[in-house]
Amino acid sequence: MDRERFAETTKAGTCLVAGSETHQYMHDMSQRALALTAEINGTYHKPEEVRRLFFELIGKEYDETFGLFPPFSTDYGLNITLGKRVFINSGCCFQDQGGIEIGDDCLIGQQVVIATLNHDLDPERRGNMFPAPVKIGNKVWIGAHATILPGVTIGNGAVVGAGAVVTKDVPDNAIVAGVPAKIIKIIKE
């Protein structure tokens, strides 16, 4: 198993069978992510050093418009894609094996959780996982303590209220809040 094959598997939404080669690859790569996030979170770094470490974690080209306030947690890292001028506040946890795409000019509040894996509902196969990407459009603001569940797309200009649990797609320019999150207002048509 390598990064490209893993990306193809998760993009296809293929079941990740507990104990399989794919599952072992995930565990091996989580050690890499843990080491890099420990470096990011373990001591004070100037903003440019935080950026350098973060882009090493996600395996993408350095972007000086990105901002992160540690601590930050992820269990893979290599399936995170960012637009320009993204800011991630402290305490966020991204489970990115299924893929997380964040557009330009996004603000991610404190302690936001983005999940991209669901476990099998059958207790006999509970260790199996199903990947589904999370896609966040441009100019999105996600409030503190929100949780975005696997397979959700958040439209351009949307706002996710603090503490919301987003279980369904969010249209462009919608404000959603609550558990589960529901549309409470459309900002503009």
Short mmCIF file of C-alpha atoms in Angstrom, two decimals:
data_model
loop_
_atom_site.label_atom_id
_atom_site.label_comp_id
_atom_site.label_asym_id
_atom_site.label_seq_id
_atom_site.Cartn_x
_atom_site.Cartn_y
_atom_site.Cartn_z
CA MET A 1 0.00 0.00 0.00
CA ASP A 2 1.22 3.50 -0.83
CA ARG A 3 -0.22 7.01 -0.72
CA GLU A 4 -1.59 6.91 -4.28
CA ARG A 5 -3.34 3.55 -3.86
CA PHE A 6 -4.74 4.66 -0.52
CA ALA A 7 -6.09 7.87 -2.08
CA GLU A 8 -7.74 5.86 -4.88
CA THR A 9 -9.31 3.50 -2.33
CA THR A 10 -10.71 6.27 -0.15
CA LYS A 11 -11.87 8.38 -3.11
CA ALA A 12 -13.87 5.38 -4.34
CA GLY A 13 -15.49 5.06 -0.89
CA THR A 14 -14.29 1.48 -0.65
CA CYS A 15 -14.75 -0.24 2.72
CA LEU A 16 -11.53 -0.18 4.71
CA VAL A 17 -11.54 -3.64 6.25
CA ALA A 18 -10.17 -3.95 9.77
CA GLY A 19 -6.83 -5.77 9.79
CA SER A 20 -6.31 -5.37 6.02
CA GLU A 21 -3.24 -3.96 4.28
CA THR A 22 -5.12 -0.65 3.88
CA HIS A 23 -5.99 -0.56 7.58
CA GLN A 24 -2.36 -1.25 8.51
CA TYR A 25 -1.21 1.52 6.17
CA MET A 26 -3.55 3.93 8.00
CA HIS A 27 -2.05 2.95 11.34
CA ASP A 28 1.50 3.30 10.04
CA MET A 29 0.78 6.73 8.57
CA SER A 30 -0.91 7.86 11.77
CA GLN A 31 2.49 7.52 13.47
CA ARG A 32 3.93 10.01 10.96
CA ALA A 33 1.03 12.40 11.64
CA LEU A 34 1.42 12.00 15.40
CA ALA A 35 5.13 12.86 15.19
CA LEU A 36 4.54 15.98 13.10
CA THR A 37 1.59 17.21 15.17
CA ALA A 38 3.65 16.65 18.34
CA GLU A 39 6.29 18.93 16.83
CA ILE A 40 3.67 21.55 15.91
CA ASN A 41 1.98 21.37 19.31
CA GLY A 42 4.92 20.68 21.63
CA THR A 43 6.40 24.16 21.93
CA TYR A 44 5.99 27.69 20.67
CA HIS A 45 6.87 28.22 17.00
CA LYS A 46 6.77 31.45 15.01
CA PRO A 47 3.95 31.53 12.45
CA GLU A 48 6.22 30.73 9.50
CA GLU A 49 7.56 27.63 11.29
CA VAL A 50 4.02 26.48 12.11
CA ARG A 51 3.16 26.87 8.41
CA ARG A 52 6.27 24.94 7.34
CA LEU A 53 5.47 22.05 9.69
CA PHE A 54 1.80 22.02 8.70
CA PHE A 55 2.58 21.85 4.99
CA GLU A 56 5.07 19.05 5.66
CA LEU A 57 2.24 17.26 7.50
CA ILE A 58 -0.20 17.61 4.58
CA GLY A 59 2.43 17.03 1.91
CA LYS A 60 1.57 20.17 -0.04
CA GLU A 61 3.46 23.23 -1.23
CA TYR A 62 4.04 25.93 1.40
CA ASP A 63 1.50 28.79 1.40
CA GLU A 64 2.34 31.95 3.31
CA THR A 65 -1.34 33.01 3.40
CA PHE A 66 -2.25 30.09 5.70
CA GLY A 67 -2.66 30.52 9.44
CA LEU A 68 -2.90 28.01 12.28
CA PHE A 69 -3.09 28.45 16.04
CA PRO A 70 -1.95 25.15 17.59
CA PRO A 71 -2.72 22.70 18.98
CA PHE A 72 -3.92 20.81 15.93
CA SER A 73 -4.64 17.11 15.57
CA THR A 74 -5.00 14.82 12.59
CA ASP A 75 -4.53 11.08 12.16
CA TYR A 76 -3.31 11.13 8.54
CA GLY A 77 -2.70 14.64 7.21
CA LEU A 78 -1.98 13.75 3.60
CA ASN A 79 -5.63 14.00 2.52
CA ILE A 80 -6.09 17.68 3.48
CA THR A 81 -6.27 20.23 0.66
CA LEU A 82 -6.41 23.97 1.37
CA GLY A 83 -7.22 27.06 -0.64
CA LYS A 84 -5.61 30.45 -0.04
CA ARG A 85 -6.03 32.55 3.12
CA VAL A 86 -7.36 29.72 5.31
CA PHE A 87 -7.20 30.15 9.07
CA ILE A 88 -7.58 27.22 11.50
CA ASN A 89 -8.00 28.17 15.15
CA SER A 90 -6.69 26.19 18.13
CA GLY A 91 -7.78 22.72 19.18
CA CYS A 92 -9.12 21.49 15.83
CA CYS A 93 -9.21 17.77 15.05
CA PHE A 94 -9.32 16.61 11.43
CA GLN A 95 -9.85 12.92 10.59
CA ASP A 96 -8.84 13.27 6.96
CA GLN A 97 -8.42 9.75 5.55
CA GLY A 98 -11.56 10.24 3.43
CA GLY A 99 -10.40 13.65 2.23
CA ILE A 100 -10.92 17.21 3.46
CA GLU A 101 -11.02 20.06 0.96
CA ILE A 102 -11.18 23.62 2.29
CA GLY A 103 -11.68 26.50 -0.16
CA ASP A 104 -10.25 30.01 -0.18
CA ASP A 105 -10.83 32.56 2.60
CA CYS A 106 -12.21 30.09 5.17
CA LEU A 107 -12.22 30.54 8.92
CA ILE A 108 -12.29 27.41 11.08
CA GLY A 109 -13.16 28.13 14.73
CA GLN A 110 -11.68 26.65 17.88
CA GLN A 111 -12.04 22.92 18.52
CA VAL A 112 -13.83 22.13 15.25
CA VAL A 113 -13.98 18.42 14.39
CA ILE A 114 -14.06 17.28 10.77
CA ALA A 115 -14.61 13.54 10.35
CA THR A 116 -14.36 11.57 7.10
CA LEU A 117 -14.79 7.97 8.29
CA ASN A 118 -17.81 6.02 9.52
CA HIS A 119 -17.57 2.62 11.19
CA ASP A 120 -19.67 -0.34 10.09
CA LEU A 121 -22.95 -0.48 12.00
CA ASP A 122 -22.85 -4.29 12.23
CA PRO A 123 -21.20 -5.08 15.61
CA GLU A 124 -19.42 -8.08 14.03
CA ARG A 125 -17.71 -5.77 11.52
CA ARG A 126 -17.48 -2.59 13.62
CA GLY A 127 -13.74 -2.20 12.92
CA ASN A 128 -14.44 -1.71 9.20
CA MET A 129 -14.60 1.90 8.03
CA PHE A 130 -16.22 3.75 5.14
CA PRO A 131 -14.52 6.93 3.88
CA ALA A 132 -16.50 9.92 2.61
CA PRO A 133 -14.92 13.32 1.85
CA VAL A 134 -15.84 16.65 3.42
CA LYS A 135 -15.79 19.61 1.05
CA ILE A 136 -15.88 23.18 2.33
CA GLY A 137 -16.44 25.95 -0.22
CA ASN A 138 -14.94 29.42 -0.37
CA LYS A 139 -15.50 32.10 2.29
CA VAL A 140 -16.98 29.66 4.81
CA TRP A 141 -16.96 30.37 8.54
CA ILE A 142 -17.24 27.36 10.85
CA GLY A 143 -17.94 28.35 14.47
CA ALA A 144 -16.19 26.96 17.54
CA HIS A 145 -16.94 23.39 18.62
CA ALA A 146 -18.81 22.52 15.42
CA THR A 147 -18.62 18.96 14.09
CA ILE A 148 -18.75 18.20 10.35
CA LEU A 149 -19.62 14.56 9.58
CA PRO A 150 -18.41 12.38 6.67
CA GLY A 151 -19.69 13.11 3.18
CA VAL A 152 -20.87 16.67 3.90
CA THR A 153 -20.37 19.54 1.46
CA ILE A 154 -20.59 23.09 2.78
CA GLY A 155 -21.41 25.68 0.12
CA ASN A 156 -19.64 28.95 -0.62
CA GLY A 157 -20.26 31.76 1.85
CA ALA A 158 -21.98 29.51 4.40
CA VAL A 159 -21.76 29.90 8.18
CA VAL A 160 -21.86 26.96 10.59
CA GLY A 161 -22.95 28.07 14.06
CA ALA A 162 -20.91 27.26 17.14
CA GLY A 163 -21.58 23.77 18.48
CA ALA A 164 -23.50 22.65 15.38
CA VAL A 165 -23.37 19.04 14.21
CA VAL A 166 -23.53 19.10 10.41
CA THR A 167 -25.00 15.86 9.07
CA LYS A 168 -26.19 17.07 5.62
CA ASP A 169 -24.95 19.32 2.86
CA VAL A 170 -25.20 23.07 3.48
CA PRO A 171 -26.22 25.31 0.54
CA ASP A 172 -24.31 28.41 -0.53
CA ASN A 173 -24.76 31.42 1.77
CA ALA A 174 -26.77 29.51 4.37
CA ILE A 175 -26.39 29.88 8.11
CA VAL A 176 -26.88 26.55 9.88
CA ALA A 177 -27.00 25.83 13.59
CA GLY A 178 -28.14 23.19 16.05
CA VAL A 179 -27.92 19.44 16.55
CA PRO A 180 -28.45 18.28 13.91
CA ALA A 181 -27.71 21.50 12.04
CA LYS A 182 -30.62 23.11 10.22
CA ILE A 183 -30.81 26.19 8.01
CA ILE A 184 -31.78 29.22 10.08
CA LYS A 185 -31.15 31.93 7.49
CA ILE A 186 -29.95 32.55 3.95
CA ILE A 187 -27.46 35.43 3.90
CA LYS A 188 -28.07 36.39 0.27
CA GLU A 189 -29.43 34.77 -2.86
#
